[in-house]
């Protein structure tokens, strides 16, 4: 890693892909899940706030800051469901890790790939505490950019081996099936969401549409199912029928944010939910019995990006998989910023 204070390591998309493949995707997901779980255990020491969102008719741009008192991080992320039609990603992101004591950035990174990895790892951590221990069949409804990451995290962390895929666009399901071929799954492509949930003990919804959608109806979810609802993550953007929520034990990341953005925006502001950190710490129940329906109402919280950036920073040493960025002005005399500018003119 660079030893000059003004040089910040930057992990490009190319370097991130090489890092993930160098570590191995499943090992990366398992180790990242470990970092995420460890940071959720330290939940109470974090300086937390709901993300700062700027909404438009097309989508949302968000800033997600957090600090543990030693390290600060933020992520810039967008969500634009219609982007795909113009050949762009629905979700793109980059993020930064900084030293709280000097305020200096210590890592700048692409986070489009890293967000897919951390979202999947977080879902798997939640399911570890909420799904039946013997659940090995998962339905994935919405087979876009996030889907394969979800599948692999559930395989690596929970041992899910059977997938039932459904997307309104059959080409997305075929893409997903093709990408996951040879990775140890038994895959069934389904023609409807109803067909996809048949026999699945875990149901992941990860669709993108800026509206109140009903991807799952109440009669589609039987006793004992764990729901991993990932796609509803904005005001006015949900995936589950309200009646499912009323039958579920609901776990969220950070209630003040999820009440604005998650499936629970459909419920009263004081509707009882547990936070994931409480379940991990044993302060709130996870799965209590075989019939219980559990719901992880995922919207994505800053602590997961903090964990992901921390994990990447820890893996970088010795790999050379970063570019040194001349990002911070560093005059010989700290107060002579202007003199440094003048000397550059003469050079
Ligand atoms: N909770 C989180 O932390 C988190 C993180 C990343 C992304 N997301 C959200 O997850 C969603 C998916 O993201 P992505 O990057 O995979 O998007 P994407 O656009 O690549 O894929 C979405 C897929 O959903 C499908 N779809 C849309 N409506 C559907 C329906 N009614 N039934 C079945 N399939 C349907 C689309 O055809 C598409 O293939 C987005 O809404 C995004 O905002 C949440």
CSV table of C-alpha atoms and ligand atoms in Angstrom, one decimal:
chain,number,residue,atom,x,y,z
A,1,UNK,CA,0.0,0.0,0.0
A,2,UNK,CA,1.3,3.6,-0.7
A,3,UNK,CA,3.3,5.0,2.2
A,4,UNK,CA,2.9,8.7,1.1
A,5,UNK,CA,0.0,10.4,3.0
A,6,UNK,CA,-1.2,12.3,-0.1
A,7,UNK,CA,-1.5,9.1,-2.2
A,8,UNK,CA,-4.8,7.3,-1.9
A,9,UNK,CA,-5.2,3.8,-3.3
A,10,UNK,CA,-8.0,3.6,-5.8
A,11,UNK,CA,-9.6,0.2,-6.7
A,12,UNK,CA,-11.0,0.4,-10.2
A,13,UNK,CA,-13.7,-1.9,-11.6
A,14,UNK,CA,-11.0,-3.9,-13.3
A,15,UNK,CA,-8.9,-4.2,-10.1
A,16,UNK,CA,-12.1,-5.1,-8.1
A,17,UNK,CA,-12.9,-7.9,-10.6
A,18,UNK,CA,-9.3,-9.2,-10.4
A,19,UNK,CA,-9.4,-9.0,-6.6
A,20,UNK,CA,-12.6,-11.0,-6.3
A,21,UNK,CA,-11.4,-13.6,-8.8
A,22,UNK,CA,-8.0,-13.8,-7.0
A,23,UNK,CA,-9.7,-14.5,-3.6
A,24,UNK,CA,-12.5,-16.6,-5.2
A,25,UNK,CA,-16.1,-15.4,-5.3
A,26,UNK,CA,-17.5,-17.7,-2.6
A,27,UNK,CA,-14.6,-17.2,-0.3
A,28,UNK,CA,-14.9,-13.4,-0.8
A,29,UNK,CA,-18.6,-13.7,0.1
A,30,UNK,CA,-18.0,-15.8,3.2
A,31,UNK,CA,-15.2,-13.6,4.5
A,32,UNK,CA,-17.2,-10.4,3.7
A,33,UNK,CA,-20.2,-11.9,5.6
A,34,UNK,CA,-17.9,-12.4,8.5
A,35,UNK,CA,-16.9,-8.7,8.4
A,36,UNK,CA,-20.5,-7.6,8.1
A,37,UNK,CA,-21.6,-9.8,11.0
A,38,UNK,CA,-18.7,-8.5,13.2
A,39,UNK,CA,-19.6,-4.9,12.5
A,40,UNK,CA,-23.3,-5.5,13.2
A,41,UNK,CA,-22.2,-6.9,16.6
A,42,UNK,CA,-20.5,-3.5,17.2
A,43,UNK,CA,-23.7,-1.7,16.1
A,44,UNK,CA,-24.1,0.5,19.2
A,45,UNK,CA,-20.7,2.3,18.8
A,46,UNK,CA,-21.5,3.5,15.2
A,47,UNK,CA,-22.5,7.0,14.4
A,48,UNK,CA,-25.5,6.2,12.3
A,49,UNK,CA,-28.0,8.1,10.2
A,50,UNK,CA,-30.6,7.3,7.4
A,51,UNK,CA,-29.0,7.9,4.0
A,52,UNK,CA,-29.4,11.2,2.3
A,53,UNK,CA,-31.6,10.6,-0.8
A,54,UNK,CA,-32.2,12.9,-3.7
A,55,UNK,CA,-35.3,11.5,-5.6
A,56,UNK,CA,-36.4,12.2,-9.2
A,57,UNK,CA,-39.1,10.7,-11.4
A,58,UNK,CA,-36.4,8.4,-12.9
A,59,UNK,CA,-34.7,7.2,-9.7
A,60,UNK,CA,-32.7,8.2,-6.7
A,61,UNK,CA,-29.1,9.3,-5.9
A,62,UNK,CA,-28.0,8.5,-2.3
A,63,UNK,CA,-25.1,9.3,0.0
A,64,UNK,CA,-24.5,6.8,2.8
A,65,UNK,CA,-22.2,7.9,5.6
A,66,UNK,CA,-21.2,6.1,8.8
A,67,UNK,CA,-18.3,6.0,11.3
A,68,UNK,CA,-17.1,3.8,14.2
A,69,UNK,CA,-15.0,6.6,15.7
A,70,UNK,CA,-11.8,5.5,14.0
A,71,UNK,CA,-12.9,4.9,10.4
A,72,UNK,CA,-15.4,6.9,8.4
A,73,UNK,CA,-17.0,5.7,5.2
A,74,UNK,CA,-19.5,6.9,2.7
A,75,UNK,CA,-21.0,5.5,-0.5
A,76,UNK,CA,-22.4,7.3,-3.5
A,77,UNK,CA,-25.1,5.1,-5.1
A,78,UNK,CA,-27.9,5.5,-7.6
A,79,UNK,CA,-31.0,3.4,-8.3
A,80,UNK,CA,-32.5,4.0,-11.8
A,81,UNK,CA,-34.8,1.1,-12.9
A,82,UNK,CA,-35.1,2.5,-16.5
A,83,UNK,CA,-31.4,2.8,-17.1
A,84,UNK,CA,-31.2,-0.8,-18.4
A,85,UNK,CA,-33.1,0.2,-21.5
A,86,UNK,CA,-30.3,2.6,-22.4
A,87,UNK,CA,-27.6,0.0,-21.7
A,88,UNK,CA,-26.8,1.4,-18.3
A,89,UNK,CA,-26.8,-0.3,-14.8
A,90,UNK,CA,-29.8,0.2,-12.5
A,91,UNK,CA,-27.4,0.5,-9.6
A,92,UNK,CA,-23.8,2.0,-9.7
A,93,UNK,CA,-21.7,3.1,-6.8
A,94,UNK,CA,-18.3,4.2,-5.5
A,95,UNK,CA,-17.2,4.8,-2.0
A,96,UNK,CA,-14.5,6.1,0.3
A,97,UNK,CA,-12.9,5.0,3.6
A,98,UNK,CA,-11.2,7.7,5.7
A,99,UNK,CA,-9.2,8.0,8.9
A,100,UNK,CA,-11.3,9.8,11.5
A,101,UNK,CA,-8.3,11.1,13.4
A,102,UNK,CA,-6.7,13.0,10.5
A,103,UNK,CA,-9.7,13.2,8.2
A,104,UNK,CA,-7.5,11.8,5.4
A,105,UNK,CA,-9.0,9.3,2.9
A,106,UNK,CA,-7.3,5.9,3.0
A,107,UNK,CA,-9.2,4.1,0.2
A,108,UNK,CA,-11.3,5.1,-2.8
A,109,UNK,CA,-13.1,2.2,-4.6
A,110,UNK,CA,-15.6,1.3,-7.2
A,111,UNK,CA,-18.6,-0.1,-5.4
A,112,UNK,CA,-21.0,-1.3,-8.1
A,113,UNK,CA,-19.6,-4.9,-7.9
A,114,UNK,CA,-18.9,-4.4,-4.2
A,115,UNK,CA,-22.5,-3.4,-3.5
A,116,UNK,CA,-23.8,-6.6,-5.2
A,117,UNK,CA,-21.4,-8.6,-3.1
A,118,UNK,CA,-22.2,-6.9,0.2
A,119,UNK,CA,-26.0,-6.9,-0.4
A,120,UNK,CA,-25.8,-10.7,-1.1
A,121,UNK,CA,-23.5,-11.3,1.9
A,122,UNK,CA,-25.8,-9.3,4.2
A,123,UNK,CA,-28.9,-11.2,3.0
A,124,UNK,CA,-27.0,-14.5,3.7
A,125,UNK,CA,-26.1,-13.3,7.2
A,126,UNK,CA,-29.7,-12.4,7.9
A,127,UNK,CA,-30.9,-15.8,6.5
A,128,UNK,CA,-28.4,-17.6,8.7
A,129,UNK,CA,-30.3,-16.4,11.7
A,130,UNK,CA,-33.8,-16.4,10.2
A,131,UNK,CA,-34.2,-19.3,7.7
A,132,UNK,CA,-34.7,-22.9,8.6
A,133,UNK,CA,-31.2,-24.5,9.1
A,134,UNK,CA,-32.0,-27.2,6.5
A,135,UNK,CA,-33.4,-24.9,3.8
A,136,UNK,CA,-31.5,-25.8,0.6
A,137,UNK,CA,-34.0,-24.5,-2.1
A,138,UNK,CA,-34.3,-20.8,-2.9
A,139,UNK,CA,-36.6,-19.0,-5.4
A,140,UNK,CA,-35.0,-15.8,-6.9
A,141,UNK,CA,-37.6,-13.5,-8.5
A,142,UNK,CA,-35.9,-10.9,-10.5
A,143,UNK,CA,-32.8,-12.3,-12.3
A,144,UNK,CA,-30.9,-9.0,-13.0
A,145,UNK,CA,-27.5,-7.7,-11.9
A,146,UNK,CA,-27.9,-8.8,-8.3
A,147,UNK,CA,-29.2,-12.3,-8.8
A,148,UNK,CA,-26.1,-14.5,-9.2
A,149,UNK,CA,-24.4,-12.8,-6.2
A,150,UNK,CA,-27.4,-13.6,-4.1
A,151,UNK,CA,-27.4,-17.2,-5.3
A,152,UNK,CA,-23.7,-17.7,-4.5
A,153,UNK,CA,-23.8,-16.0,-1.1
A,154,UNK,CA,-26.7,-18.3,-0.1
A,155,UNK,CA,-24.7,-21.3,-1.4
A,156,UNK,CA,-21.5,-20.3,0.3
A,157,UNK,CA,-23.0,-19.3,3.7
A,158,UNK,CA,-26.1,-21.5,4.0
A,159,UNK,CA,-25.5,-24.4,1.6
A,160,UNK,CA,-28.4,-23.6,-0.7
A,161,UNK,CA,-28.1,-25.9,-3.7
A,162,UNK,CA,-31.4,-25.7,-5.6
A,163,UNK,CA,-32.5,-22.5,-7.3
A,164,UNK,CA,-35.9,-21.7,-8.8
A,165,UNK,CA,-35.5,-18.6,-11.1
A,166,UNK,CA,-38.2,-16.3,-12.4
A,167,UNK,CA,-38.1,-12.9,-14.2
A,168,UNK,CA,-40.7,-11.2,-16.4
A,169,UNK,CA,-37.9,-11.1,-19.0
A,170,UNK,CA,-37.0,-14.7,-19.9
A,171,UNK,CA,-33.6,-13.5,-21.2
A,172,UNK,CA,-32.6,-12.4,-17.7
A,173,UNK,CA,-33.4,-15.9,-16.3
A,174,UNK,CA,-31.4,-17.5,-19.2
A,175,UNK,CA,-28.5,-15.1,-18.4
A,176,UNK,CA,-28.6,-16.1,-14.8
A,177,UNK,CA,-28.8,-19.8,-15.5
A,178,UNK,CA,-25.9,-19.6,-18.0
A,179,UNK,CA,-23.7,-17.6,-15.5
A,180,UNK,CA,-24.4,-20.1,-12.7
A,181,UNK,CA,-23.9,-23.2,-14.8
A,182,UNK,CA,-21.2,-25.5,-13.3
A,183,UNK,CA,-21.2,-23.8,-10.0
A,184,UNK,CA,-22.9,-26.6,-8.1
A,185,UNK,CA,-26.6,-25.6,-8.4
A,186,UNK,CA,-29.6,-27.5,-9.6
A,187,UNK,CA,-31.5,-24.8,-11.5
A,188,UNK,CA,-35.1,-24.6,-12.5
A,189,UNK,CA,-36.3,-21.8,-14.8
A,190,UNK,CA,-39.9,-21.0,-14.0
A,191,UNK,CA,-42.7,-19.3,-16.0
A,192,UNK,CA,-44.3,-17.4,-13.1
A,193,UNK,CA,-43.5,-16.2,-9.6
A,194,UNK,CA,-46.2,-18.7,-8.4
A,195,UNK,CA,-44.2,-21.6,-9.9
A,196,UNK,CA,-40.9,-20.2,-8.6
A,197,UNK,CA,-42.0,-20.3,-4.9
A,198,UNK,CA,-43.2,-23.9,-5.1
A,199,UNK,CA,-41.1,-25.9,-2.7
A,200,UNK,CA,-38.7,-23.0,-1.9
A,201,UNK,CA,-37.9,-22.5,1.7
A,202,UNK,CA,-36.2,-19.2,1.0
A,203,UNK,CA,-37.7,-16.6,-1.4
A,204,UNK,CA,-35.6,-13.8,-2.6
A,205,UNK,CA,-37.3,-10.9,-4.4
A,206,UNK,CA,-34.8,-8.6,-6.2
A,207,UNK,CA,-36.8,-6.9,-8.9
A,208,UNK,CA,-36.5,-3.3,-10.1
A,209,UNK,CA,-39.5,-1.1,-10.7
A,210,UNK,CA,-40.1,2.3,-9.3
A,211,UNK,CA,-43.6,1.6,-8.1
A,212,UNK,CA,-45.6,-0.3,-5.5
A,213,UNK,CA,-45.4,-3.8,-7.2
A,214,UNK,CA,-46.9,-7.0,-5.9
A,215,UNK,CA,-44.3,-9.6,-6.8
A,216,UNK,CA,-45.6,-11.9,-4.1
A,217,UNK,CA,-49.2,-12.3,-3.0
A,218,UNK,CA,-50.3,-13.5,0.4
A,219,UNK,CA,-51.5,-16.9,-0.8
A,220,UNK,CA,-48.0,-17.6,-2.4
A,221,UNK,CA,-46.2,-17.8,0.9
A,222,UNK,CA,-46.7,-20.8,3.1
A,223,UNK,CA,-45.6,-21.6,6.7
A,224,UNK,CA,-41.9,-21.7,7.5
A,225,UNK,CA,-40.7,-19.6,4.5
A,226,UNK,CA,-37.9,-17.1,4.9
A,227,UNK,CA,-38.4,-14.0,2.7
A,228,UNK,CA,-35.4,-12.0,1.6
A,229,UNK,CA,-36.9,-8.9,0.1
A,230,UNK,CA,-34.2,-6.9,-1.6
A,231,UNK,CA,-35.7,-4.9,-4.4
A,232,UNK,CA,-38.1,-2.7,-2.5
A,233,UNK,CA,-35.7,0.0,-1.2
A,234,UNK,CA,-37.2,3.4,-1.9
A,235,UNK,CA,-40.3,5.4,-1.0
A,236,UNK,CA,-43.1,4.2,-3.3
A,237,UNK,CA,-41.1,1.1,-4.4
A,238,UNK,CA,-42.2,-2.2,-2.7
A,239,UNK,CA,-42.5,-5.8,-3.8
A,240,UNK,CA,-44.7,-7.7,-1.3
A,241,UNK,CA,-48.4,-7.6,-0.6
A,242,UNK,CA,-49.1,-5.9,2.7
A,243,UNK,CA,-50.9,-9.0,4.0
A,244,UNK,CA,-47.6,-11.0,3.9
A,245,UNK,CA,-46.0,-8.5,6.2
A,246,UNK,CA,-48.8,-8.9,8.7
A,247,UNK,CA,-48.1,-12.7,8.9
A,248,UNK,CA,-44.3,-12.3,9.1
A,249,UNK,CA,-41.7,-11.6,11.8
A,250,UNK,CA,-39.9,-8.7,10.3
A,251,UNK,CA,-36.2,-7.9,10.6
A,252,UNK,CA,-34.7,-4.7,9.2
A,253,UNK,CA,-31.2,-3.2,9.1
A,254,UNK,CA,-31.9,0.2,10.6
A,255,UNK,CA,-35.5,0.9,11.4
A,256,UNK,CA,-35.5,4.7,10.9
A,257,UNK,CA,-34.3,4.2,7.3
A,258,UNK,CA,-36.3,1.1,6.5
A,259,UNK,CA,-39.6,2.7,7.7
A,260,UNK,CA,-39.1,5.3,4.9
A,261,UNK,CA,-37.7,2.9,2.2
A,262,UNK,CA,-38.5,-0.7,2.9
A,263,UNK,CA,-41.6,-3.0,2.6
A,264,UNK,CA,-42.6,-1.7,6.0
A,265,UNK,CA,-43.4,1.7,4.6
A,266,UNK,CA,-46.8,-0.1,4.0
A,267,UNK,CA,-47.3,-0.4,7.8
A,268,UNK,CA,-47.9,1.9,10.7
A,269,UNK,CA,-44.9,3.9,11.8
A,270,UNK,CA,-44.8,2.1,15.2
A,271,UNK,CA,-45.4,-1.5,13.8
A,272,UNK,CA,-43.0,-3.8,15.7
A,273,UNK,CA,-39.9,-4.9,13.9
A,274,UNK,CA,-36.5,-6.1,15.1
A,275,UNK,CA,-33.2,-4.9,13.8
A,276,UNK,CA,-30.6,-7.3,12.5
A,277,UNK,CA,-28.0,-6.4,15.0
A,278,UNK,CA,-30.4,-7.4,17.8
A,279,UNK,CA,-31.0,-10.8,16.2
A,280,UNK,CA,-27.3,-11.4,15.7
A,281,UNK,CA,-26.6,-10.3,19.3
A,282,UNK,CA,-29.3,-12.6,20.7
A,283,UNK,CA,-31.3,-9.6,22.0
A,284,UNK,CA,-34.3,-10.4,19.6
A,285,UNK,CA,-35.5,-13.8,18.4
A,286,UNK,CA,-34.4,-15.2,15.1
A,287,UNK,CA,-36.2,-18.3,13.9
A,288,UNK,CA,-38.3,-19.7,16.7
A,289,UNK,CA,-40.1,-22.5,15.1
A,290,UNK,CA,-40.7,-24.4,11.8
A,291,UNK,CA,-43.9,-22.6,10.9
A,292,UNK,CA,-42.9,-19.0,11.4
A,293,UNK,CA,-42.6,-16.8,8.3
A,294,UNK,CA,-39.6,-14.5,8.6
A,295,UNK,CA,-38.9,-11.5,6.5
A,296,UNK,CA,-35.6,-9.7,6.0
A,297,UNK,CA,-36.8,-6.3,4.7
A,298,UNK,CA,-33.4,-5.3,3.1
A,299,UNK,CA,-32.8,-1.8,1.9
A,300,UNK,CA,-29.1,-1.6,2.3
A,301,UNK,CA,-27.4,0.2,5.2
A,302,UNK,CA,-24.1,2.2,5.4
A,303,UNK,CA,-22.6,-0.3,7.9
A,304,UNK,CA,-22.5,-3.0,5.1
A,305,UNK,CA,-20.5,-0.6,2.8
A,306,UNK,CA,-18.2,0.2,5.7
A,307,UNK,CA,-17.6,-3.5,6.3
A,308,UNK,CA,-17.1,-4.1,2.6
A,309,UNK,CA,-14.6,-1.2,2.2
A,310,UNK,CA,-12.8,-2.4,5.3
A,311,UNK,CA,-12.6,-6.0,3.9
A,312,UNK,CA,-11.2,-4.7,0.6
A,313,UNK,CA,-8.6,-2.6,2.3
A,314,UNK,CA,-7.4,-5.5,4.3
A,315,UNK,CA,-7.1,-7.7,1.2
A,316,UNK,CA,-5.2,-5.3,-1.0
A,317,UNK,CA,-1.7,-5.4,0.6
A,318,UNK,CA,0.7,-7.3,-1.6
A,319,UNK,CA,-1.7,-7.6,-4.5
A,320,UNK,CA,-0.9,-4.4,-6.4
A,321,UNK,CA,-4.6,-4.4,-7.4
A,322,UNK,CA,-5.0,-0.6,-7.0
A,323,UNK,CA,-3.8,2.6,-8.6
A,324,UNK,CA,-2.1,5.3,-6.5
A,325,UNK,CA,-4.2,8.4,-6.8
A,326,UNK,CA,-2.6,11.9,-6.3
A,327,UNK,CA,-5.8,13.0,-4.5
A,328,UNK,CA,-4.7,15.2,-1.7
A,329,UNK,CA,-2.6,18.4,-1.9
A,330,UNK,CA,0.6,18.0,0.1
A,331,UNK,CA,2.7,21.2,0.2
A,332,UNK,CA,6.2,20.9,1.9
A,333,UNK,CA,5.0,23.5,4.4
A,334,UNK,CA,1.3,22.7,5.2
A,335,UNK,CA,0.3,26.4,5.1
A,336,UNK,CA,2.0,27.1,1.8
A,337,UNK,CA,-0.8,25.8,-0.4
A,338,UNK,CA,-0.6,28.8,-2.7
A,339,UNK,CA,3.2,28.6,-2.9
A,340,UNK,CA,2.9,25.0,-4.1
A,341,UNK,CA,0.5,26.3,-6.9
A,342,UNK,CA,3.0,29.0,-7.9
A,343,UNK,CA,5.9,26.5,-8.0
A,344,UNK,CA,3.9,24.2,-10.3
A,345,UNK,CA,3.6,27.1,-12.8
A,346,UNK,CA,7.4,27.5,-12.8
A,347,UNK,CA,8.1,23.8,-13.1
B,1,LIG,N1,-31.4,-3.8,-0.5
B,1,LIG,C1,-30.3,-3.5,-1.0
B,1,LIG,O1,-29.3,-3.4,-0.3
B,1,LIG,C2,-30.1,-3.4,-2.5
B,1,LIG,C3,-28.9,-3.4,-3.1
B,1,LIG,C4,-28.7,-3.4,-4.5
B,1,LIG,C5,-29.9,-3.3,-5.3
B,1,LIG,N2,-31.1,-3.3,-4.7
B,1,LIG,C6,-32.3,-3.2,-5.5
B,1,LIG,O2,-32.5,-4.5,-6.0
B,1,LIG,C7,-33.3,-4.4,-7.2
B,1,LIG,C8,-32.6,-5.2,-8.4
B,1,LIG,O3,-31.4,-4.6,-8.7
B,1,LIG,P1,-30.6,-5.1,-10.0
B,1,LIG,O4,-29.3,-4.3,-10.0
B,1,LIG,O5,-30.6,-6.6,-10.0
B,1,LIG,O6,-31.5,-4.5,-11.1
B,1,LIG,P2,-31.7,-5.0,-12.6
B,1,LIG,O7,-32.4,-4.0,-13.3
B,1,LIG,O8,-30.4,-5.5,-13.2
B,1,LIG,O9,-32.6,-6.3,-12.5
B,1,LIG,C9,-34.0,-6.3,-12.1
B,1,LIG,C10,-34.7,-7.4,-12.8
B,1,LIG,O10,-36.0,-7.5,-12.2
B,1,LIG,C11,-36.9,-7.9,-13.3
B,1,LIG,N3,-38.3,-7.6,-12.9
B,1,LIG,C12,-38.9,-6.4,-12.9
B,1,LIG,N4,-40.2,-6.5,-12.5
B,1,LIG,C13,-40.4,-7.8,-12.3
B,1,LIG,C14,-41.5,-8.6,-11.9
B,1,LIG,N5,-42.7,-8.0,-11.7
B,1,LIG,N6,-41.3,-9.9,-11.8
B,1,LIG,C15,-40.2,-10.5,-12.0
B,1,LIG,N7,-39.1,-9.9,-12.4
B,1,LIG,C16,-39.2,-8.5,-12.6
B,1,LIG,C17,-36.3,-7.2,-14.5
B,1,LIG,O11,-36.8,-7.8,-15.7
B,1,LIG,C18,-34.8,-7.3,-14.3
B,1,LIG,O12,-34.3,-8.4,-14.9
B,1,LIG,C19,-33.3,-2.9,-7.5
B,1,LIG,O13,-34.6,-2.4,-7.2
B,1,LIG,C20,-32.3,-2.3,-6.6
B,1,LIG,O14,-32.6,-1.0,-6.2
B,1,LIG,C21,-31.3,-3.4,-3.3
